[in-house]
Every structure is written in C-alpha cells, then in structure tokens.
Amino acid sequence: MARYWPEPARGETGASRTGVLLVNLGTPAAPTAAAVRPYLKEFLSDPRVVEIPKLAWWPILNGIILNLRPKKSAEKYASIWMDDGSPLQVHTERQAKLLAGYLGHDGARNLRVDWAMRYGSPSIREVLERMKADACSRILVVPLYPQYAASTTASVIDEVAACVTRWRNLPEIRFIRDFHDHPAYIDALAQSIRDHWATAGEPDQLVMSFHGIPRRSAELGDPYHDECRTTARLLAERLRLPPERWQLTFQSRFGKAEWLKPYTQATLEALGRTGTERVDVVCPGFPADCLETLEEIGMEVRAAFIEAGGKSFRYIPCLNERHDWISALASIVRSRIADWLEVPSGGVSKLEPIG
C-alpha cells in the first residue's frame, strides 16, 4: 500500500486558495440511541477526553456506558432537536456561511470557509480533503472553543495532524489557540446580556457557567480554569457588575472524579434555598447553543433551581448568529490570515455582512 494518498490533479497555473475551517465538538446524526451510540464511542474513545489507561477504560466504555447511556442521551437530544437538525450543527453551519460573507464583503479573493465536527459528521478529515481538492494551500483551523483545554482544542490539533500524515503535498496550516480574552468576543457577550436585560430586566444574580474538566487536569497544567476565570472577570467588568452580583461555575461533570468547582447545579440549588429569587445563566464557553446549554442548563438546572425555592430562572442564549459575534469572529480570523488574503487594490475592510 502506498504511504501517501494520490494528490488531486492540478493545473500548472491553478490559483491556490486560503481555507478557514471552523471546528466544533460534534453531535449525533439523529436523536436516537442508534445514532448516539457511535457518536459517544468516538467521543469517549479519545484519550484527550478520557485520560484513563485503555485497558481499564475499554470494558467500562463498551460494557457499561455504551449500553446504558445512548438511550438517555437520545431522549435529551430529542427534547432540543430543531427542524433542521442538531442545534450545534445548525448554528455552526450558519456561522460558517455568515463568516464567509463577512470576509468576502472585504473583497477577499480565493477564500473558502467551511466547517467540521471533531466527532461525528462532517469529520475533520473529509472537510480537509475537500479543501485540499479545492486548491487550499493555506488553511486556518479555528476550534470554536473560546478557552483552551487539552480535551477540546488540543484534540482538534491532534486530529488535523493525524489527517495530513498521508498527504504528500502539505498545506501551510495555522491554528487559533483560544480567544478567551479577545475584546470583540467579550464585547459581543456583554452586548447579548445587555440586550436580554433591556427587555427582561436585571436579575439578582448572573451565573456564568462553563463546561467543566477534571480537577486533576488543571493540577497537571491545563490552563482552562485560568482562561475561564479571565473571561468571567472581563465580562463582569464590561457589565460593571460588582463581585456580589455574579458567580463563576462549572457544569457537565462526568464520572465520579472531582471536577472544577463550584458546580453549576449545586450553586443554583443553594441560591434557591437561600432566597435568591431571580437568576440569569449565561454560558460564555459555548459560542453556539447545544445539548449542554439548551437541555442541561435550560431544563435540568432550571428545574433544580425552581424546586429549591427560586422564582425566576432565565437562560441567556449563546451568541449563535448574532451580528456582533460573527463580526468578532471575522476580526479574530482576519488577524491570523491577513497576509494570506488577496484583496483587490482599494479594497475596504468593513467586515460587514453581505446583503
């Protein structure tokens, strides 16, 4: 078997293109146990996600988790599924299309913007191969995780590296490591909250909930915890919130090990029990709504807060397709590929949407 895959045919004068690849976590193809099982297997087989020796983890994953969890997860996915599919897929695809429009409005030529999922479909491999066939000799990979973590951003980098090991003619590849403190991203978050408060009024407490990671990962040097704290602090400063008006928490704990604290649900239950009536929850680690925001926060945590005595629980949606977020994303991307883009003489950098 040949070590390298055949290269796509290319003319002598064929123009090379710049590619921008947005990558999100992933989603099953349908809200069914049959579709959730292979997605969970791929996700939980990633050694970046589960740092347990394979010999110990394999029987737990295949003998217990993949037999019990798919049905429960499928029911959760079904509760938030959209007409066009999984919310994460729908929003990521829309973000890619809008980003292409914002960048294209500058007059940038020979630019392709695409999207992929780290787990599930479309895979990073298949989209990279399409970009290669489309003459993308320069590719910027943008993991859609504002805060860096080994289990998310580094896993994307691992997969990109694994995909190109069989290519003979490698493209120039760059990565966005994180954008947890980018001013445009913080501004977009703050404005989304202000817009919510303009119509619904301010709460007694704003809870900023981030996806958790095992505490041991942070102790071993993962910077995720610090970057979450930075995002939360900057967001509170933009909103001019005093320390007693907001809290940072972590959600989506998996397994029995200790994860980053305080836990989101436990915090909301404590707020409900101690007489805090009105709470808003925002998830600054998720640029697009997904199972963890719509079902876990919007349904499970809401119910726990109300049951504990709280009166008003409002979930503030992720940035999704907001103009200020896509404009921020365009700014983040452009800062890394300005030297790659072909803009005609006299082009103006407005970063506004087409139409």
Short mmCIF file of C-alpha atoms in Angstrom, two decimals:
data_model
loop_
_atom_site.label_atom_id
_atom_site.label_comp_id
_atom_site.label_asym_id
_atom_site.label_seq_id
_atom_site.Cartn_x
_atom_site.Cartn_y
_atom_site.Cartn_z
CA MET A 1 0.00 0.00 0.00
CA ALA A 2 1.29 3.45 -0.93
CA ARG A 3 2.46 5.50 2.01
CA TYR A 4 0.85 8.68 0.71
CA TRP A 5 -2.51 9.21 -0.92
CA PRO A 6 -2.66 10.38 -4.54
CA GLU A 7 -2.64 14.12 -4.98
CA PRO A 8 -5.62 15.79 -6.70
CA ALA A 9 -4.93 16.88 -10.27
CA ARG A 10 -3.86 20.49 -10.50
CA GLY A 11 -3.13 22.67 -13.50
CA GLU A 12 0.22 24.38 -13.88
CA THR A 13 -1.33 27.81 -13.43
CA GLY A 14 -4.00 26.83 -10.93
CA ALA A 15 -4.52 29.53 -8.30
CA SER A 16 -4.11 28.47 -4.69
CA ARG A 17 -6.78 29.32 -2.15
CA THR A 18 -6.98 30.19 1.53
CA GLY A 19 -9.20 27.98 3.64
CA VAL A 20 -10.80 28.73 7.01
CA LEU A 21 -12.08 25.67 8.85
CA LEU A 22 -14.39 26.12 11.84
CA VAL A 23 -14.43 23.06 14.10
CA ASN A 24 -16.96 22.31 16.82
CA LEU A 25 -17.25 19.40 19.22
CA GLY A 26 -19.79 17.20 17.44
CA THR A 27 -23.26 15.76 17.55
CA PRO A 28 -25.08 12.54 16.70
CA ALA A 29 -26.79 12.43 13.31
CA ALA A 30 -30.21 11.90 14.88
CA PRO A 31 -31.81 11.96 18.36
CA THR A 32 -31.91 8.16 18.56
CA ALA A 33 -29.98 5.63 20.61
CA ALA A 34 -28.70 4.04 17.40
CA ALA A 35 -27.18 7.36 16.29
CA VAL A 36 -25.95 8.42 19.71
CA ARG A 37 -24.00 5.22 20.39
CA PRO A 38 -21.31 5.59 17.65
CA TYR A 39 -21.00 9.30 18.42
CA LEU A 40 -20.41 8.61 22.13
CA LYS A 41 -17.98 5.81 21.31
CA GLU A 42 -15.88 8.10 19.13
CA PHE A 43 -16.00 10.91 21.69
CA LEU A 44 -15.23 8.82 24.76
CA SER A 45 -12.51 6.84 22.98
CA ASP A 46 -10.41 9.97 22.54
CA PRO A 47 -7.51 9.78 25.02
CA ARG A 48 -7.57 13.59 25.21
CA VAL A 49 -11.10 13.35 26.62
CA VAL A 50 -10.70 10.39 28.96
CA GLU A 51 -7.21 10.11 30.45
CA ILE A 52 -7.63 6.58 31.76
CA PRO A 53 -5.42 3.72 30.53
CA LYS A 54 -7.13 2.00 27.61
CA LEU A 55 -7.06 -1.45 29.23
CA ALA A 56 -9.00 -0.11 32.22
CA TRP A 57 -11.33 2.18 30.26
CA TRP A 58 -12.29 -0.14 27.38
CA PRO A 59 -14.53 -2.55 29.39
CA ILE A 60 -16.19 0.35 31.21
CA LEU A 61 -16.93 2.18 27.98
CA ASN A 62 -18.07 -0.80 25.92
CA GLY A 63 -19.57 -2.92 28.66
CA ILE A 64 -21.43 -0.29 30.67
CA ILE A 65 -21.56 3.24 29.24
CA LEU A 66 -22.38 2.38 25.63
CA ASN A 67 -25.11 0.00 26.77
CA LEU A 68 -26.80 2.37 29.20
CA ARG A 69 -26.15 5.96 28.16
CA PRO A 70 -27.25 6.18 24.47
CA LYS A 71 -30.98 5.84 25.25
CA LYS A 72 -30.88 8.50 27.97
CA SER A 73 -28.78 10.85 25.84
CA ALA A 74 -31.08 10.34 22.85
CA GLU A 75 -34.07 11.44 24.91
CA LYS A 76 -32.21 14.61 25.88
CA TYR A 77 -31.25 15.34 22.28
CA ALA A 78 -34.86 14.78 21.19
CA SER A 79 -36.01 17.48 23.63
CA ILE A 80 -33.91 20.18 21.90
CA TRP A 81 -33.72 18.91 18.30
CA MET A 82 -34.52 21.53 15.65
CA ASP A 83 -36.35 21.06 12.35
CA ASP A 84 -33.01 21.38 10.52
CA GLY A 85 -31.15 19.02 12.87
CA SER A 86 -28.97 19.24 15.93
CA PRO A 87 -28.72 22.83 17.27
CA LEU A 88 -24.92 22.63 17.38
CA GLN A 89 -24.75 21.54 13.75
CA VAL A 90 -27.31 24.11 12.60
CA HIS A 91 -25.61 27.04 14.33
CA THR A 92 -22.08 26.00 13.31
CA GLU A 93 -23.08 25.70 9.66
CA ARG A 94 -24.80 29.07 9.76
CA GLN A 95 -21.79 30.68 11.44
CA ALA A 96 -19.51 29.38 8.68
CA LYS A 97 -21.78 30.76 5.95
CA LEU A 98 -22.06 34.13 7.66
CA LEU A 99 -18.32 34.31 8.26
CA ALA A 100 -17.69 33.69 4.57
CA GLY A 101 -20.00 36.59 3.79
CA TYR A 102 -18.35 38.94 6.25
CA LEU A 103 -14.86 38.15 4.98
CA GLY A 104 -15.97 38.17 1.36
CA HIS A 105 -17.50 41.61 1.75
CA ASP A 106 -13.94 42.90 2.09
CA GLY A 107 -13.27 41.73 -1.42
CA ALA A 108 -11.02 38.87 -0.31
CA ARG A 109 -10.46 36.51 -3.23
CA ASN A 110 -9.81 32.78 -3.41
CA LEU A 111 -11.21 32.20 0.07
CA ARG A 112 -13.11 29.14 1.26
CA VAL A 113 -14.83 28.92 4.66
CA ASP A 114 -16.03 25.50 5.79
CA TRP A 115 -16.96 23.69 8.99
CA ALA A 116 -16.46 20.28 10.57
CA MET A 117 -17.08 18.35 13.76
CA ARG A 118 -14.37 16.77 15.88
CA TYR A 119 -16.68 13.81 16.47
CA GLY A 120 -19.42 12.83 14.06
CA SER A 121 -20.12 14.32 10.66
CA PRO A 122 -18.82 16.11 8.70
CA SER A 123 -15.48 14.92 10.01
CA ILE A 124 -12.32 16.99 10.02
CA ARG A 125 -10.74 14.50 7.61
CA GLU A 126 -13.44 14.71 4.95
CA VAL A 127 -13.61 18.51 5.05
CA LEU A 128 -9.82 18.89 4.91
CA GLU A 129 -9.75 16.61 1.89
CA ARG A 130 -12.41 18.71 0.19
CA MET A 131 -10.42 21.85 0.92
CA LYS A 132 -7.26 20.25 -0.48
CA ALA A 133 -9.13 19.23 -3.63
CA ASP A 134 -10.30 22.85 -3.89
CA ALA A 135 -6.65 24.01 -4.03
CA CYS A 136 -6.46 25.35 -0.47
CA SER A 137 -2.71 25.60 0.10
CA ARG A 138 -3.16 27.67 3.28
CA ILE A 139 -5.62 26.59 5.96
CA LEU A 140 -6.55 28.28 9.23
CA VAL A 141 -8.17 25.90 11.70
CA VAL A 142 -10.49 27.60 14.19
CA PRO A 143 -11.60 25.37 17.08
CA LEU A 144 -14.78 27.03 18.34
CA TYR A 145 -13.69 26.82 21.97
CA PRO A 146 -13.00 30.29 23.41
CA GLN A 147 -10.96 28.83 26.28
CA TYR A 148 -8.14 26.38 25.51
CA ALA A 149 -8.30 22.90 27.01
CA ALA A 150 -6.35 19.77 26.15
CA SER A 151 -9.61 17.84 25.83
CA THR A 152 -11.03 20.22 23.23
CA THR A 153 -8.61 22.49 21.35
CA ALA A 154 -5.64 20.12 21.58
CA SER A 155 -7.81 17.23 20.40
CA VAL A 156 -8.68 19.19 17.25
CA ILE A 157 -4.99 19.88 16.61
CA ASP A 158 -4.21 16.17 17.12
CA GLU A 159 -6.84 15.18 14.58
CA VAL A 160 -5.70 17.69 11.97
CA ALA A 161 -2.14 16.40 12.35
CA ALA A 162 -3.30 12.79 12.01
CA CYS A 163 -5.30 13.63 8.88
CA VAL A 164 -2.41 15.16 6.95
CA THR A 165 0.16 12.43 7.70
CA ARG A 166 -0.89 10.69 4.46
CA TRP A 167 -0.64 13.83 2.32
CA ARG A 168 2.40 14.30 0.13
CA ASN A 169 1.84 17.99 -0.62
CA LEU A 170 1.11 19.61 2.75
CA PRO A 171 -0.64 22.97 3.07
CA GLU A 172 0.52 25.73 5.36
CA ILE A 173 -1.60 25.28 8.48
CA ARG A 174 -2.29 27.69 11.32
CA PHE A 175 -4.48 27.34 14.38
CA ILE A 176 -6.45 29.69 16.60
CA ARG A 177 -5.43 28.50 20.06
CA ASP A 178 -8.06 30.47 22.01
CA PHE A 179 -9.92 33.77 22.09
CA HIS A 180 -11.00 33.82 25.72
CA ASP A 181 -9.91 37.42 26.27
CA HIS A 182 -10.37 38.87 22.79
CA PRO A 183 -12.04 42.30 23.23
CA ALA A 184 -14.52 41.76 20.38
CA TYR A 185 -15.62 38.42 21.81
CA ILE A 186 -16.06 39.89 25.30
CA ASP A 187 -17.97 42.84 23.84
CA ALA A 188 -20.32 40.51 21.94
CA LEU A 189 -21.03 38.52 25.12
CA ALA A 190 -21.67 41.68 27.11
CA GLN A 191 -23.99 43.12 24.48
CA SER A 192 -26.02 39.91 24.29
CA ILE A 193 -26.60 40.14 28.05
CA ARG A 194 -27.44 43.85 27.90
CA ASP A 195 -29.96 43.13 25.12
CA HIS A 196 -31.56 40.44 27.28
CA TRP A 197 -31.73 42.75 30.29
CA ALA A 198 -33.17 45.59 28.21
CA THR A 199 -36.34 43.55 27.68
CA ALA A 200 -36.43 41.27 30.74
CA GLY A 201 -34.79 43.38 33.45
CA GLU A 202 -31.71 42.55 35.51
CA PRO A 203 -31.58 39.51 37.83
CA ASP A 204 -30.46 39.25 41.43
CA GLN A 205 -27.55 37.05 40.29
CA LEU A 206 -25.80 36.41 36.98
CA VAL A 207 -24.25 32.93 36.86
CA MET A 208 -21.55 32.34 34.24
CA SER A 209 -21.47 28.59 33.63
CA PHE A 210 -18.55 26.97 31.78
CA HIS A 211 -18.08 23.35 30.78
CA GLY A 212 -16.04 21.58 33.43
CA ILE A 213 -12.89 19.47 33.24
CA PRO A 214 -11.42 17.10 35.86
CA ARG A 215 -9.63 18.98 38.62
CA ARG A 216 -6.60 16.77 38.08
CA SER A 217 -6.22 18.14 34.53
CA ALA A 218 -5.88 21.65 35.91
CA GLU A 219 -3.42 20.47 38.55
CA LEU A 220 -1.30 18.90 35.80
CA GLY A 221 -1.06 22.20 33.96
CA ASP A 222 -4.15 22.60 31.78
CA PRO A 223 -4.77 26.39 31.54
CA TYR A 224 -8.53 26.06 31.02
CA HIS A 225 -9.51 27.08 34.55
CA ASP A 226 -7.46 30.26 34.39
CA GLU A 227 -8.84 31.22 30.98
CA CYS A 228 -12.43 30.72 32.18
CA ARG A 229 -11.74 32.98 35.15
CA THR A 230 -10.28 35.61 32.85
CA THR A 231 -13.31 35.52 30.55
CA ALA A 232 -15.68 35.80 33.51
CA ARG A 233 -13.76 38.69 35.06
CA LEU A 234 -13.58 40.63 31.80
CA LEU A 235 -17.27 40.07 31.12
CA ALA A 236 -18.23 41.24 34.62
CA GLU A 237 -16.09 44.35 34.12
CA ARG A 238 -17.77 45.13 30.79
CA LEU A 239 -21.16 44.81 32.50
CA ARG A 240 -19.96 46.83 35.52
CA LEU A 241 -21.16 44.13 37.88
CA PRO A 242 -19.88 44.18 41.48
CA PRO A 243 -18.49 40.85 42.77
CA GLU A 244 -21.63 40.08 44.77
CA ARG A 245 -23.82 40.17 41.63
CA TRP A 246 -22.18 37.36 39.66
CA GLN A 247 -20.68 33.88 40.06
CA LEU A 248 -18.46 31.58 38.01
CA THR A 249 -19.48 27.90 37.93
CA PHE A 250 -18.75 24.69 36.01
CA GLN A 251 -21.22 22.24 34.51
CA SER A 252 -21.38 18.88 32.67
CA ARG A 253 -19.48 16.77 35.17
CA PHE A 254 -18.97 13.18 34.06
CA GLY A 255 -17.97 10.25 36.26
CA LYS A 256 -17.06 10.15 39.95
CA ALA A 257 -13.81 12.14 39.92
CA GLU A 258 -13.75 15.68 41.28
CA TRP A 259 -14.10 18.31 38.57
CA LEU A 260 -13.61 22.07 38.65
CA LYS A 261 -15.78 23.72 41.27
CA PRO A 262 -18.17 25.24 42.11
CA TYR A 263 -20.64 23.03 40.24
CA THR A 264 -23.39 24.88 38.39
CA GLN A 265 -26.40 22.88 39.56
CA ALA A 266 -25.28 22.80 43.20
CA THR A 267 -24.75 26.57 43.09
CA LEU A 268 -28.21 27.22 41.66
CA GLU A 269 -29.82 24.95 44.24
CA ALA A 270 -28.03 26.83 47.02
CA LEU A 271 -29.19 30.16 45.60
CA GLY A 272 -32.76 28.91 45.52
CA ARG A 273 -32.62 27.67 49.10
CA THR A 274 -31.15 30.93 50.43
CA GLY A 275 -33.82 33.19 48.94
CA THR A 276 -32.31 34.40 45.67
CA GLU A 277 -35.41 34.77 43.53
CA ARG A 278 -34.21 35.88 40.09
CA VAL A 279 -31.25 34.26 38.37
CA ASP A 280 -29.89 34.56 34.84
CA VAL A 281 -27.43 31.98 33.49
CA VAL A 282 -25.08 32.59 30.56
CA CYS A 283 -22.55 30.12 29.09
CA PRO A 284 -19.50 32.07 27.85
CA GLY A 285 -17.61 28.93 26.84
CA PHE A 286 -20.14 27.97 24.16
CA PRO A 287 -20.39 30.20 21.04
CA ALA A 288 -23.32 28.06 19.82
CA ASP A 289 -26.25 26.54 21.67
CA CYS A 290 -26.10 22.78 22.13
CA LEU A 291 -27.22 19.97 24.42
CA GLU A 292 -25.21 21.33 27.35
CA THR A 293 -26.82 24.76 27.18
CA LEU A 294 -30.36 24.09 26.00
CA GLU A 295 -31.11 20.87 27.88
CA GLU A 296 -28.69 20.78 30.81
CA ILE A 297 -28.91 24.47 31.72
CA GLY A 298 -32.25 25.45 30.20
CA MET A 299 -34.15 22.43 31.51
CA GLU A 300 -32.32 20.42 34.19
CA VAL A 301 -30.64 23.24 36.11
CA ARG A 302 -33.73 25.43 35.74
CA ALA A 303 -35.88 22.73 37.32
CA ALA A 304 -33.40 22.24 40.16
CA PHE A 305 -33.36 25.98 40.93
CA ILE A 306 -37.16 26.26 40.96
CA GLU A 307 -37.52 23.13 43.10
CA ALA A 308 -35.04 24.62 45.59
CA GLY A 309 -37.23 27.70 46.02
CA GLY A 310 -36.12 30.04 43.24
CA LYS A 311 -38.77 32.06 41.42
CA SER A 312 -37.33 33.21 38.08
CA PHE A 313 -34.68 31.38 36.05
CA ARG A 314 -33.71 32.77 32.66
CA TYR A 315 -31.17 31.22 30.33
CA ILE A 316 -29.44 33.76 28.07
CA PRO A 317 -28.82 32.12 24.66
CA CYS A 318 -25.35 31.66 23.22
CA LEU A 319 -24.07 34.10 20.60
CA ASN A 320 -25.13 31.83 17.72
CA GLU A 321 -25.65 34.06 14.65
CA ARG A 322 -25.56 37.47 16.32
CA HIS A 323 -24.01 40.16 14.11
CA ASP A 324 -21.56 41.27 16.81
CA TRP A 325 -20.32 37.71 17.30
CA ILE A 326 -19.79 36.98 13.59
CA SER A 327 -18.07 40.35 13.28
CA ALA A 328 -15.84 39.41 16.25
CA LEU A 329 -15.10 36.01 14.69
CA ALA A 330 -14.18 37.71 11.41
CA SER A 331 -11.82 40.01 13.30
CA ILE A 332 -10.20 37.06 15.08
CA VAL A 333 -9.76 35.17 11.81
CA ARG A 334 -8.50 38.16 9.85
CA SER A 335 -5.82 38.86 12.46
CA ARG A 336 -4.30 35.44 11.68
CA ILE A 337 -4.60 35.37 7.88
CA ALA A 338 -4.32 38.99 6.76
CA ASP A 339 -1.08 38.15 4.93
CA TRP A 340 -2.81 35.25 3.15
CA LEU A 341 -5.80 37.12 1.80
CA GLU A 342 -5.92 38.55 -1.67
CA VAL A 343 -7.78 41.86 -1.56
CA PRO A 344 -8.01 43.98 -4.71
CA SER A 345 -6.38 47.40 -4.70
CA GLY A 346 -8.62 49.90 -2.98
CA GLY A 347 -10.49 47.20 -1.03
CA VAL A 348 -12.05 48.34 2.22
CA SER A 349 -12.03 46.28 5.41
CA LYS A 350 -15.51 46.77 6.86
CA LEU A 351 -16.27 43.23 7.97
CA GLU A 352 -19.98 43.76 7.38
CA PRO A 353 -22.42 41.06 6.19
CA ILE A 354 -23.42 40.77 2.55
CA GLY A 355 -26.92 41.98 1.75
#
